[in-house]
Amino acid sequence: MLHIVNKSPTERKSLDTCLRIAAPGTILLIEDAVYAATRGTEVEARVKAAMQRFRICALLPDLEARAVADRVIEGVATVDYGGFVDLVAEHRNCQSWL
Amino acid sequence: MLHIVNKSPTERKSLDTCLRIAAPGTILLIEDAVYAATRGTEVEARVKAAMQRFRICALLPDLEARAVADRVIEGVATVDYGGFVDLVAEHRNCQSWL
Amino acid sequence: MNLGILVNEGPYQHQAADSAYLFCKAALAKGHQIHRVFFYHDGVNNSTRLTEPPQDDRNIVARWSKLAQDHNVDLVVCVAAALRRGIRDDNLAPGFRISGLGQLVESGIQADRLVVFGD
Amino acid sequence: MNLGILVNEGPYQHQAADSAYLFCKAALAKGHQIHRVFFYHDGVNNSTRLTEPPQDDRNIVARWSKLAQDHNVDLVVCVAAALRRGIRDDNLAPGFRISGLGQLVESGIQADRLVVFGD
Amino acid sequence: MSEESGTVKKFMFVNRTAPYGTVYALESLEVVLISAAFEQDVSLVFIEDGVWQLKKGQQTKGIETKNFSPTYRALEGYDVEKLYVERESLAARGLTEDDLLVDVTVLAAEELGKLMDEQDVVLSF
Amino acid sequence: MSEESGTVKKFMFVNRTAPYGTVYALESLEVVLISAAFEQDVSLVFIEDGVWQLKKGQQTKGIETKNFSPTYRALEGYDVEKLYVERESLAARGLTEDDLLVDVTVLAAEELGKLMDEQDVVLSF
């Protein structure tokens, strides 16, 4: 299953809730959630730990807008909107953690 | 100073940020923030600790709407909208932690 | 006391508009004045006269209009935010007017307190 | 693949409407079909033809209308949410239509995937 | 109202927000009722602050807003009977099943994750 | 544009949200510029995700949205020179002053709390 998270991990709890509940699968970070894909934040350790269970991707245009495309955690894949579409198509179902 | 908090303490970080930054004064919990005034939640200990530095109030109509008026932490004062107005008038300035 | 109010969210989606209205009503009941209610961000959506909420729900826009009428409250909608969101003079509910952000700053200067409601 | 889209937030206030639009554009470019874009909650505010954003900013409403025109995308606005928020047939931008929530459920049933954008 | 092709899909509604602070809880219920009318296989999940939607004793007179909580009790009449609540979300809020105004199935996070994986359409508000 | 009575109040703008995910950062800047035109004593505070507003190198072409970050550099021209950032908010995000596109004063939470107390009008977005 594809889990789409769009909230800042330092302001909202939705990423943590997703990590607690979701069965192993893919997580796509978009909008303010892309900060979770960056090195050096207080969230980094939780995201790295989650990489044991999830494939983690982040939307490149959102990383670029927020000026953090150059500090993506190793092992997090970046995708453009076309890649976002591919992820939706590849998985049987998806869930947005609004 | 009067600090007005309106976000759920279990979903957003705004109450924690307020508690970290605000100088001693009064905190009024309204809307979804009133859950912070209730007994038994994971936030209770932090709120109780904050009562050393802050007078904490909660808006009764919001507590009633959410069915938690009967589980308010001892020492938290409840006010109605008139009391909200009084709090604004009593303090020189106010800040909404949106 | 003279109170300024800022509303940053639209009706129904967030409680901010409700809280702001009930605060204003209580302030007026206590003999305070409302210097102005300024609507910014999605708050401008409080001013559309085109809303038709269900019969069993509150009519947020009509409540503001009545407040303006009964207590002569100045309801000001930010022009820049309004243009972005499709609020214009011809769909404005009674009691509202469209003006610039200067009206918000003026309210901060002239009112004794400025209270912000939003998300 | 046939994709259904749900948009729960209005234009400008949240990025949801932007993300949904850019997703649709990318999906069409890849040869997928958009079964329907359904606008719910404040999402209904994407459909007002009255918006006039600044010249140097994107026009979110006009972008949707163009998408509908160029690719025959069905843009459906929830009637109940629209009535609450003052969206009616007479202020609807080209390409949008107002209908019931059944259209959302139908999209969930008929599309291969339903992707939700919101706050 | 039933869908012409007779397709039945698994629809899950994930409720994550407290009532009244935002409109999501109320407008979510409206979709749930419609999807039931389409005779789909509907599940409702309440996690995080969404569990507050089910708290017994809501009194909205003071905020002059409609109390929509009785609708949860009416769901059974629409054959919406699969209501799930996450155990940890309840505990973090000092709530137990007795505090809730409808019967629910309490699940651990992991069980809920599996159930989510089995759905065709997941709508979250 | 200056206010007729000549009153000068202390206005503080508290920026708590990341840019682009919501409109608050952009529309907040618009009020800041207006209040400067009214010749008020204006301070800007960036806390929590608000510090991201000042991150160097924003490129918004990919999200087809206006990049408004250059406006922060223009604030000086409007005599808006009091920009404060909370130390802990920066650190929690792996940021240092070098990452920011304008000069700011970095304050501890306690210092910031005191500064807030001294204001006449506090606007938060």
PDB file of N, CA and C in Angstrom, chain F residues 90-124:
ATOM      1  N   LEU F  90      15.646  26.346  15.410  1.00  0.00           N
ATOM      2  CA  LEU F  90      16.681  26.128  14.394  1.00  0.00           C
ATOM      3  C   LEU F  90      17.328  24.761  14.596  1.00  0.00           C
ATOM      4  N   ALA F  91      17.776  24.521  15.832  1.00  0.00           N
ATOM      5  CA  ALA F  91      18.527  23.298  16.122  1.00  0.00           C
ATOM      6  C   ALA F  91      17.696  22.048  15.830  1.00  0.00           C
ATOM      7  N   ALA F  92      16.423  22.096  16.168  1.00  0.00           N
ATOM      8  CA  ALA F  92      15.563  20.919  15.973  1.00  0.00           C
ATOM      9  C   ALA F  92      15.424  20.568  14.499  1.00  0.00           C
ATOM     10  N   ARG F  93      15.741  21.523  13.637  1.00  0.00           N
ATOM     11  CA  ARG F  93      15.614  21.300  12.188  1.00  0.00           C
ATOM     12  C   ARG F  93      16.966  21.168  11.488  1.00  0.00           C
ATOM     13  N   GLY F  94      18.029  21.075  12.273  1.00  0.00           N
ATOM     14  CA  GLY F  94      19.352  20.927  11.676  1.00  0.00           C
ATOM     15  C   GLY F  94      19.813  22.177  10.945  1.00  0.00           C
ATOM     16  N   LEU F  95      19.304  23.328  11.341  1.00  0.00           N
ATOM     17  CA  LEU F  95      19.641  24.588  10.658  1.00  0.00           C
ATOM     18  C   LEU F  95      20.577  25.437  11.519  1.00  0.00           C
ATOM     19  N   THR F  96      21.391  26.243  10.846  1.00  0.00           N
ATOM     20  CA  THR F  96      22.221  27.235  11.529  1.00  0.00           C
ATOM     21  C   THR F  96      21.937  28.586  10.872  1.00  0.00           C
ATOM     22  N   GLU F  97      22.464  29.649  11.466  1.00  0.00           N
ATOM     23  CA  GLU F  97      22.261  30.982  10.899  1.00  0.00           C
ATOM     24  C   GLU F  97      22.734  31.068   9.457  1.00  0.00           C
ATOM     25  N   ASP F  98      23.789  30.309   9.115  1.00  0.00           N
ATOM     26  CA  ASP F  98      24.317  30.344   7.753  1.00  0.00           C
ATOM     27  C   ASP F  98      23.308  29.862   6.718  1.00  0.00           C
ATOM     28  N   ASP F  99      22.334  29.092   7.160  1.00  0.00           N
ATOM     29  CA  ASP F  99      21.326  28.579   6.231  1.00  0.00           C
ATOM     30  C   ASP F  99      20.261  29.617   5.890  1.00  0.00           C
ATOM     31  N   LEU F 100      20.276  30.744   6.607  1.00  0.00           N
ATOM     32  CA  LEU F 100      19.172  31.698   6.464  1.00  0.00           C
ATOM     33  C   LEU F 100      19.509  32.814   5.478  1.00  0.00           C
ATOM     34  N   LEU F 101      18.513  33.304   4.768  1.00  0.00           N
ATOM     35  CA  LEU F 101      18.768  34.265   3.702  1.00  0.00           C
ATOM     36  C   LEU F 101      18.810  35.710   4.176  1.00  0.00           C
ATOM     37  N   VAL F 102      18.583  35.946   5.443  1.00  0.00           N
ATOM     38  CA  VAL F 102      18.714  37.300   6.008  1.00  0.00           C
ATOM     39  C   VAL F 102      19.425  37.225   7.361  1.00  0.00           C
ATOM     40  N   ASP F 103      19.933  38.363   7.807  1.00  0.00           N
ATOM     41  CA  ASP F 103      20.545  38.415   9.135  1.00  0.00           C
ATOM     42  C   ASP F 103      19.446  38.437  10.183  1.00  0.00           C
ATOM     43  N   VAL F 104      19.615  37.617  11.195  1.00  0.00           N
ATOM     44  CA  VAL F 104      18.613  37.558  12.257  1.00  0.00           C
ATOM     45  C   VAL F 104      19.318  37.577  13.613  1.00  0.00           C
ATOM     46  N   THR F 105      18.555  37.868  14.643  1.00  0.00           N
ATOM     47  CA  THR F 105      19.057  37.731  16.005  1.00  0.00           C
ATOM     48  C   THR F 105      18.524  36.416  16.550  1.00  0.00           C
ATOM     49  N   VAL F 106      19.441  35.554  16.982  1.00  0.00           N
ATOM     50  CA  VAL F 106      19.010  34.261  17.526  1.00  0.00           C
ATOM     51  C   VAL F 106      18.810  34.403  19.030  1.00  0.00           C
ATOM     52  N   LEU F 107      17.654  34.006  19.507  1.00  0.00           N
ATOM     53  CA  LEU F 107      17.317  34.144  20.929  1.00  0.00           C
ATOM     54  C   LEU F 107      16.962  32.803  21.547  1.00  0.00           C
ATOM     55  N   ALA F 108      17.215  32.686  22.836  1.00  0.00           N
ATOM     56  CA  ALA F 108      16.727  31.523  23.573  1.00  0.00           C
ATOM     57  C   ALA F 108      15.231  31.699  23.805  1.00  0.00           C
ATOM     58  N   ALA F 109      14.544  30.581  24.056  1.00  0.00           N
ATOM     59  CA  ALA F 109      13.092  30.623  24.254  1.00  0.00           C
ATOM     60  C   ALA F 109      12.710  31.653  25.319  1.00  0.00           C
ATOM     61  N   GLU F 110      13.460  31.682  26.415  1.00  0.00           N
ATOM     62  CA  GLU F 110      13.105  32.557  27.519  1.00  0.00           C
ATOM     63  C   GLU F 110      13.211  34.040  27.133  1.00  0.00           C
ATOM     64  N   GLU F 111      14.264  34.369  26.397  1.00  0.00           N
ATOM     65  CA  GLU F 111      14.429  35.760  25.953  1.00  0.00           C
ATOM     66  C   GLU F 111      13.280  36.165  25.037  1.00  0.00           C
ATOM     67  N   LEU F 112      12.895  35.230  24.189  1.00  0.00           N
ATOM     68  CA  LEU F 112      11.813  35.489  23.251  1.00  0.00           C
ATOM     69  C   LEU F 112      10.499  35.711  24.001  1.00  0.00           C
ATOM     70  N   GLY F 113      10.272  34.906  25.029  1.00  0.00           N
ATOM     71  CA  GLY F 113       9.063  35.042  25.838  1.00  0.00           C
ATOM     72  C   GLY F 113       8.973  36.423  26.474  1.00  0.00           C
ATOM     73  N   LYS F 114      10.100  36.917  26.940  1.00  0.00           N
ATOM     74  CA  LYS F 114      10.115  38.252  27.547  1.00  0.00           C
ATOM     75  C   LYS F 114       9.798  39.327  26.525  1.00  0.00           C
ATOM     76  N   LEU F 115      10.404  39.182  25.356  1.00  0.00           N
ATOM     77  CA  LEU F 115      10.193  40.149  24.271  1.00  0.00           C
ATOM     78  C   LEU F 115       8.709  40.196  23.871  1.00  0.00           C
ATOM     79  N   MET F 116       8.110  39.014  23.839  1.00  0.00           N
ATOM     80  CA  MET F 116       6.686  38.902  23.498  1.00  0.00           C
ATOM     81  C   MET F 116       5.827  39.653  24.509  1.00  0.00           C
ATOM     82  N   ASP F 117       6.177  39.490  25.762  1.00  0.00           N
ATOM     83  CA  ASP F 117       5.444  40.147  26.845  1.00  0.00           C
ATOM     84  C   ASP F 117       5.424  41.671  26.708  1.00  0.00           C
ATOM     85  N   GLU F 118       6.457  42.211  26.081  1.00  0.00           N
ATOM     86  CA  GLU F 118       6.581  43.679  25.978  1.00  0.00           C
ATOM     87  C   GLU F 118       5.796  44.283  24.816  1.00  0.00           C
ATOM     88  N   GLN F 119       5.200  43.420  23.982  1.00  0.00           N
ATOM     89  CA  GLN F 119       4.513  43.918  22.795  1.00  0.00           C
ATOM     90  C   GLN F 119       3.138  44.500  23.113  1.00  0.00           C
ATOM     91  N   ASP F 120       2.664  45.354  22.213  1.00  0.00           N
ATOM     92  CA  ASP F 120       1.282  45.832  22.315  1.00  0.00           C
ATOM     93  C   ASP F 120       0.342  44.949  21.502  1.00  0.00           C
ATOM     94  N   VAL F 121       0.792  44.561  20.325  1.00  0.00           N
ATOM     95  CA  VAL F 121      -0.052  43.774  19.427  1.00  0.00           C
ATOM     96  C   VAL F 121       0.761  42.592  18.910  1.00  0.00           C
ATOM     97  N   VAL F 122       0.226  41.386  19.100  1.00  0.00           N
ATOM     98  CA  VAL F 122       0.918  40.205  18.595  1.00  0.00           C
ATOM     99  C   VAL F 122       0.019  39.505  17.575  1.00  0.00           C
ATOM    100  N   LEU F 123       0.522  39.410  16.362  1.00  0.00           N
ATOM    101  CA  LEU F 123      -0.243  38.747  15.306  1.00  0.00           C
ATOM    102  C   LEU F 123       0.476  37.458  14.938  1.00  0.00           C
ATOM    103  N   SER F 124      -0.255  36.354  14.933  1.00  0.00           N
ATOM    104  CA  SER F 124       0.408  35.107  14.580  1.00  0.00           C
ATOM    105  C   SER F 124      -0.293  34.462  13.407  1.00  0.00           C
TER     106      SER F 124
END
